[in-house]
Structures are given as C-alpha cells and as structure tokens.
C-alpha cells in the first residue's frame, strides 16, 4: 500500500474538506458528496459550515434554515437526516461525533459507507469504505467482473489495514475518481498497475461489468408561475417550496414561457412553464421566491419567469 499512499500524498486534489480532520467537517462533506459531484459540492460546503460551524449550531437550527442552506444540492432527506443526527449527537453524545461504529450507524442517515468514512478519515481508524470508485479499482485490480458486495468490503478491509487508514481510504477513492476512471483509465499513471489483473488482460473497460440500470421513466408536468406584488403562489412540501404543478396544460389564458428538463434518479421530468392566474388553491400561499428554500428544479422553472414569451 506504500505506492498507493505515496501517490495520494503527491497527487490528491486540494479540496476544502481535505484541510481538516474535524469529524463534523468530514461528516458534512461526506453527506454532501453522496450522489453529488465534487464541483457541485464545493461552494455548498463552505457556505454550510459558515452558517452552521459546529454540530451544536446545526442541532439548534430550524429545519427550514438547514434546507435553505442545502437548497439546490438535491436529495433533501440528506439535510433532514444530518440535522436530526446532529440533534442526537448533542443530546446523547455530549456534542462529540461518535468514534465507534455502533454509535455512528445508529444515527439517522449514517450507513456502512458513511460510518467507515468518518471513522477512517476523521479518527484514522481501520474501517473500510466501498463507494463506486473503490468498487471499480478493487474489481479491476483483482479482475472481478461481478464481485459480491461482501467480497468487496472484505477486500477493502484488508486494504485499509495495510497502511494509514485515512490515507489509504482516501487514496483508493481518489484513484478511482481521477485515474482509474470508468471509460478511459490512465494505467500508465497508476500506482497499482504492476499487480492489476484488468490491465494485464487488457480488459479495463469490461471490468467491472456494467450494472443494469432501471429504465428511465419520463414524467410530463406543467408548472404555473402565478405572481402578483405579494410574490408567487407556492406550496410547501416537507420544508421545500414549489410552484403549482399540473398534469395537464392549464389551457386558455396562460402564456407558455418555455420548457425545462430535470433528471431525478431514474426519472426524466419534462416541465412546460406558463404564466397566468390560477383559481384559489388550498394549501398555497404568496411567498417571495428568494425567501424560501427550493429544489433545483424549482429554480430552473423560476429562471423562465424572466424569459421572453414564445406565445
Ligand atoms: S492499472 Fe489501470 S485498470 Fe488497473 S487499477 Fe490502475 S488505472 Fe485501474
């Protein structure tokens, strides 16, 4: 593992969450990085920690303030779980992020990967992590096309025990993100190339075998921007605000402003956006757009409010 660790020390990207091993900071970064690209996370990470600098600050915050800081990052259950877990850390663990597996995994939103990441990166304890990057690197090195999860975790466990845990785990993830990439691995730059079965067989891009993805489901919706001097007509759903969404076009009297598209897991949402006055609707209120937390889909819809009409 020395070649891998040396490679990481020389080549890792200088990311803001790599400037500290503070357990709360490591935890926040790992939650944000779940299902989200590094470049999308960067600005959110700094802003979030400026707003909630400690686990106590996060625990004391209102849910809508936390969602507002998360607004646009997606997968909002992550933010709700993070806040709920922070409250448990303050109430049950004296505001210290636990350094043992059983206590960590009992917190909302923390699974095996997250517990391993916090324990190894923040506390330098030899717990494995298996994310998509580690899965790809381990599979290629061993030449496994379809390895079982159990085997991957066992192998990652043996790897993390072979060096400094925080360096080895971050190195495996970084190698997968920057060198051992899905389609064009740069084997010439790889510290593991000598022992890599996939490279020897020239089978890098066939290993691991692609997983079957669920078919994409298209969803057609029609959003209405109904604005007066008191703001937009919007409705709150679990802390986030959205415009009225119809399953059919709103009909005469509405001006078509444009179209936007959004991908959520295996759904492709196609939204036509209109301006017009809706009849009174239960559960809706007039709000100022900039005052409420919204999803990135709602932000895309709002961007069309200023668009020239195509009617
Ligand atoms: S040698 Fe190539 S395929 Fe093997 S781990 Fe390194 S980058 Fe990946």
Coordinates of C-alpha atoms and ligand atoms in Angstrom, one line a residue:
X1 CA 0.0 0.0 0.0
X2 CA 3.0 2.3 0.2
X3 CA 3.0 3.1 -3.5
X4 CA -0.7 4.0 -3.3
X5 CA -0.3 6.2 -0.2
X6 CA 2.7 7.9 -1.7
X7 CA 0.8 8.5 -4.9
X8 CA -2.1 10.1 -2.9
X9 CA 0.2 12.4 -1.0
X10 CA 1.7 13.7 -4.2
X11 CA -1.3 13.8 -6.4
X12 CA -4.5 14.4 -4.5
X13 CA -6.7 17.3 -5.4
X14 CA -6.7 20.1 -2.8
X15 CA -10.3 20.1 -1.8
X16 CA -11.6 22.2 1.0
X17 CA -12.7 19.3 3.2
X18 CA -9.2 17.9 3.0
X19 CA -7.9 20.8 5.0
X20 CA -9.1 19.3 8.3
X21 CA -9.9 16.0 10.0
X22 CA -12.5 17.6 12.2
X23 CA -15.1 14.9 12.5
X24 CA -18.1 17.3 12.0
X25 CA -16.5 18.7 8.8
X26 CA -15.7 15.2 7.5
X27 CA -19.2 14.1 8.2
X28 CA -20.8 17.2 6.4
X29 CA -18.6 16.7 3.4
X30 CA -19.3 13.0 3.1
X31 CA -23.1 13.6 3.3
X32 CA -22.8 16.3 0.6
X33 CA -20.7 14.1 -1.7
X34 CA -23.2 11.2 -1.7
X35 CA -24.6 11.1 -5.2
X36 CA -23.2 14.6 -5.9
X37 CA -20.2 15.7 -7.9
X38 CA -17.2 17.3 -6.2
X39 CA -17.6 20.5 -8.2
X40 CA -21.2 20.9 -7.2
X41 CA -20.4 20.4 -3.5
X42 CA -17.5 22.9 -3.2
X43 CA -19.5 26.1 -2.8
X44 CA -22.1 24.5 -0.6
X45 CA -19.6 23.0 1.8
X46 CA -18.0 26.4 2.6
X47 CA -21.3 28.2 2.9
X48 CA -22.9 25.5 5.0
X49 CA -20.1 25.4 7.5
X50 CA -20.0 29.2 7.7
X51 CA -23.7 29.1 8.5
X52 CA -23.5 26.1 10.9
X53 CA -19.9 26.0 12.1
X54 CA -20.4 23.3 14.8
X55 CA -22.6 20.3 15.5
X56 CA -24.3 22.4 18.2
X57 CA -25.1 25.1 15.7
X58 CA -26.6 22.6 13.3
X59 CA -28.6 20.9 16.1
X60 CA -30.0 24.3 17.2
X61 CA -31.0 25.4 13.7
X62 CA -34.6 25.3 12.4
X63 CA -35.2 22.7 9.7
X64 CA -36.1 25.4 7.1
X65 CA -32.8 27.2 7.7
X66 CA -30.9 23.9 7.1
X67 CA -32.9 23.2 3.9
X68 CA -32.3 26.8 2.7
X69 CA -28.6 26.2 3.0
X70 CA -29.0 22.9 1.1
X71 CA -31.3 24.5 -1.5
X72 CA -30.2 23.3 -5.0
X73 CA -28.0 20.5 -3.8
X74 CA -30.7 17.9 -4.1
X75 CA -31.7 14.7 -2.2
X76 CA -33.1 16.8 0.7
X77 CA -33.5 13.8 3.0
X78 CA -29.8 14.1 3.5
X79 CA -30.1 17.5 5.0
X80 CA -33.0 16.5 7.2
X81 CA -31.1 13.4 8.4
X82 CA -28.0 15.4 9.0
X83 CA -29.8 17.9 11.2
X84 CA -31.7 15.1 13.1
X85 CA -28.4 13.2 13.7
X86 CA -26.7 16.4 14.9
X87 CA -29.5 16.8 17.5
X88 CA -28.9 13.2 18.6
X89 CA -25.1 13.8 18.8
X90 CA -25.7 16.9 21.1
X91 CA -28.4 15.1 23.2
X92 CA -26.7 11.7 23.6
X93 CA -23.0 12.1 22.9
X94 CA -22.1 15.4 24.5
X95 CA -21.8 17.1 21.1
X96 CA -19.0 14.8 20.0
X97 CA -19.3 12.9 16.8
X98 CA -19.0 9.3 18.0
X99 CA -15.8 7.4 17.2
X100 CA -17.3 4.0 17.4
X101 CA -19.1 2.1 14.7
X102 CA -22.2 1.0 16.6
X103 CA -23.0 4.5 17.8
X104 CA -22.4 6.1 14.4
X105 CA -24.5 3.6 12.5
X106 CA -27.4 4.2 14.9
X107 CA -27.6 7.9 13.8
X108 CA -30.1 8.9 11.1
X109 CA -28.6 8.9 7.6
X110 CA -25.4 7.1 8.5
X111 CA -24.9 3.7 6.8
X112 CA -21.9 1.5 6.5
X113 CA -20.0 3.6 4.0
X114 CA -20.6 6.9 5.9
X115 CA -19.5 5.3 9.2
X116 CA -16.4 3.9 7.6
X117 CA -15.5 7.3 6.0
X118 CA -15.9 9.2 9.3
X119 CA -14.0 6.6 11.4
X120 CA -11.1 6.3 8.9
X121 CA -10.8 9.9 7.7
X122 CA -11.6 11.8 10.9
X123 CA -10.4 9.3 13.5
X124 CA -7.8 7.4 11.4
X125 CA -9.3 4.0 12.4
X126 CA -9.0 1.0 10.1
X127 CA -12.6 0.8 8.8
X128 CA -13.2 0.1 5.1
X129 CA -15.2 2.2 2.7
X130 CA -16.7 0.9 -0.6
X131 CA -18.1 3.6 -2.9
X132 CA -18.4 3.4 -6.7
X133 CA -14.7 4.4 -7.1
X134 CA -13.4 1.8 -4.7
X135 CA -15.6 -0.8 -6.2
X136 CA -14.1 -0.1 -9.7
X137 CA -10.5 -0.1 -8.5
X138 CA -10.7 -3.3 -6.4
X139 CA -12.6 -5.1 -9.2
X140 CA -10.1 -4.2 -11.8
X141 CA -7.0 -5.0 -9.7
X142 CA -8.4 -8.4 -8.9
X143 CA -10.0 -9.0 -12.3
X144 CA -13.5 -9.4 -10.9
X145 CA -16.3 -8.7 -13.4
X146 CA -19.2 -9.1 -10.9
X147 CA -17.9 -9.3 -7.4
X148 CA -20.4 -9.6 -4.5
X149 CA -20.7 -6.7 -2.1
X150 CA -19.4 -8.9 0.8
X151 CA -16.2 -9.7 -1.1
X152 CA -15.6 -6.0 -1.9
X153 CA -16.0 -5.0 1.7
X154 CA -13.7 -7.8 2.9
X155 CA -11.1 -6.7 0.4
X156 CA -11.4 -3.1 1.3
X157 CA -11.0 -4.1 4.9
X158 CA -7.7 -5.9 4.1
X159 CA -6.5 -2.8 2.2
X160 CA -7.2 -0.3 4.9
X161 CA -5.3 -2.5 7.4
X162 CA -2.3 -2.3 5.2
X163 CA -1.4 1.4 5.8
X164 CA -2.5 4.6 7.5
X165 CA -6.3 4.3 7.3
X166 CA -7.2 7.9 6.4
X167 CA -4.6 8.0 3.6
X168 CA -5.4 4.5 2.2
X169 CA -9.1 5.0 2.0
X170 CA -8.9 8.5 0.5
X171 CA -6.3 7.2 -1.9
X172 CA -8.5 4.4 -3.2
X173 CA -11.4 6.8 -3.7
X174 CA -9.1 9.5 -5.3
X175 CA -7.5 6.9 -7.6
X176 CA -11.0 5.8 -8.9
X177 CA -12.1 9.4 -9.3
X178 CA -9.0 10.7 -11.2
X179 CA -7.0 7.8 -12.7
X180 CA -9.0 4.5 -12.7
X181 CA -12.0 6.2 -14.3
X182 CA -14.9 4.2 -15.9
X183 CA -14.1 4.7 -19.6
X184 CA -10.5 5.8 -20.0
X185 CA -8.3 4.7 -17.1
X186 CA -4.8 6.1 -17.2
X187 CA -3.0 2.9 -16.3
X188 CA 0.4 4.5 -17.1
X189 CA 0.0 6.9 -14.1
X190 CA -1.4 4.3 -11.7
X191 CA 0.5 3.2 -8.6
X192 CA -1.3 -0.2 -8.7
X193 CA -0.5 -1.0 -12.4
X194 CA 2.0 -3.8 -11.6
X195 CA -0.5 -6.0 -9.9
X196 CA -3.6 -5.1 -11.8
X197 CA -5.3 -8.1 -13.4
X198 CA -7.6 -6.0 -15.7
X199 CA -4.6 -4.1 -17.1
X200 CA -2.7 -7.3 -17.8
X201 CA -5.7 -8.8 -19.6
X202 CA -6.4 -5.5 -21.5
X203 CA -9.9 -5.7 -20.0
X204 CA -10.1 -2.5 -18.1
X205 CA -13.3 -1.2 -19.6
X206 CA -15.1 -4.5 -19.3
X207 CA -14.3 -4.8 -15.6
X208 CA -16.4 -4.3 -13.6
X209 CA -19.4 -5.4 -15.8
X210 CA -21.9 -2.5 -16.0
X211 CA -24.8 -2.9 -13.6
X212 CA -28.3 -3.0 -15.1
X213 CA -29.8 0.4 -14.6
X214 CA -33.6 0.8 -14.2
X215 CA -35.2 2.1 -17.4
X216 CA -35.7 5.9 -17.4
X217 CA -39.2 7.0 -16.8
X218 CA -40.4 10.2 -18.5
X219 CA -42.8 12.4 -16.5
X220 CA -44.5 15.4 -18.1
X221 CA -45.6 18.2 -15.9
X222 CA -46.9 21.8 -16.4
X223 CA -45.8 24.5 -13.9
X224 CA -47.6 27.8 -13.5
X225 CA -46.0 31.0 -12.4
X226 CA -48.7 33.0 -10.8
X227 CA -47.2 36.2 -9.5
X228 CA -48.6 39.4 -8.0
X229 CA -47.0 42.1 -5.9
X230 CA -47.0 39.9 -2.8
X231 CA -45.0 37.2 -4.6
X232 CA -45.5 33.8 -6.3
X233 CA -48.2 31.3 -5.5
X234 CA -46.3 28.4 -4.0
X235 CA -46.9 25.4 -1.7
X236 CA -44.6 23.9 0.9
X237 CA -43.8 20.2 0.8
X238 CA -41.6 19.0 3.7
X239 CA -39.8 22.2 4.1
X240 CA -39.3 23.0 0.4
X241 CA -41.4 25.3 -1.7
X242 CA -42.7 24.6 -5.2
X243 CA -44.9 26.2 -7.9
X244 CA -48.2 24.7 -8.8
X245 CA -47.6 21.6 -10.9
X246 CA -50.4 20.3 -13.2
X247 CA -50.5 17.0 -15.1
X248 CA -52.3 18.7 -18.0
X249 CA -51.6 22.1 -19.7
X250 CA -53.5 24.9 -17.9
X251 CA -55.5 25.9 -21.1
X252 CA -56.5 29.2 -22.5
X253 CA -55.4 32.4 -20.8
X254 CA -52.0 31.1 -19.8
X255 CA -48.8 32.2 -21.6
X256 CA -46.2 29.5 -22.4
X257 CA -42.8 30.7 -21.2
X258 CA -40.6 27.8 -22.1
X259 CA -39.5 24.3 -21.2
X260 CA -37.1 22.8 -18.7
X261 CA -35.8 19.3 -18.0
X262 CA -34.6 17.7 -14.8
X263 CA -33.3 14.2 -14.0
X264 CA -34.1 12.7 -10.6
X265 CA -32.8 9.2 -10.0
X266 CA -34.3 7.2 -13.0
X267 CA -37.0 9.8 -13.8
X268 CA -36.7 12.4 -16.5
X269 CA -39.0 15.2 -15.7
X270 CA -40.1 17.4 -18.6
X271 CA -41.8 20.6 -17.5
X272 CA -43.6 23.2 -19.6
X273 CA -43.8 26.5 -17.8
X274 CA -46.7 29.0 -18.1
X275 CA -47.6 32.4 -16.7
X276 CA -51.1 33.1 -15.6
X277 CA -53.7 33.4 -12.8
X278 CA -54.9 30.2 -11.2
X279 CA -58.2 29.9 -9.3
X280 CA -57.8 29.8 -5.5
X281 CA -55.9 26.7 -4.4
X282 CA -55.9 25.1 -1.0
X283 CA -52.6 24.9 0.7
X284 CA -51.0 27.6 -1.4
X285 CA -49.6 30.9 -0.2
X286 CA -48.0 34.0 -1.7
X287 CA -44.2 34.0 -0.9
X288 CA -41.1 35.8 -2.1
X289 CA -39.1 33.4 -4.1
X290 CA -35.8 34.5 -2.5
X291 CA -37.1 33.9 1.0
X292 CA -37.8 30.2 0.8
X293 CA -35.8 27.0 0.3
X294 CA -36.4 25.4 -3.1
X295 CA -35.2 22.5 -5.2
X296 CA -33.0 23.0 -8.3
X297 CA -36.0 22.1 -10.5
X298 CA -38.0 24.9 -8.9
X299 CA -35.0 27.2 -9.5
X300 CA -34.9 26.2 -13.2
X301 CA -38.7 26.9 -13.5
X302 CA -38.3 30.3 -11.8
X303 CA -35.5 31.2 -14.3
X304 CA -38.1 31.2 -17.0
X305 CA -40.2 33.9 -15.3
X306 CA -37.9 36.5 -16.9
X307 CA -37.9 34.7 -20.3
X308 CA -39.4 36.4 -23.3
X309 CA -42.7 34.7 -24.1
X310 CA -42.9 32.4 -27.1
X311 CA -46.7 32.9 -27.3
Ligands
LIG1 S1 -3.8 -0.3 -13.7 FE1 -5.4 0.7 -14.8 S2 -7.2 -0.5 -14.5 FE2 -5.7 -1.2 -13.0 S3 -6.2 0.0 -11.2 FE3 -4.7 1.2 -12.2 S4 -5.9 2.6 -13.6 FE4 -7.3 1.0 -12.9

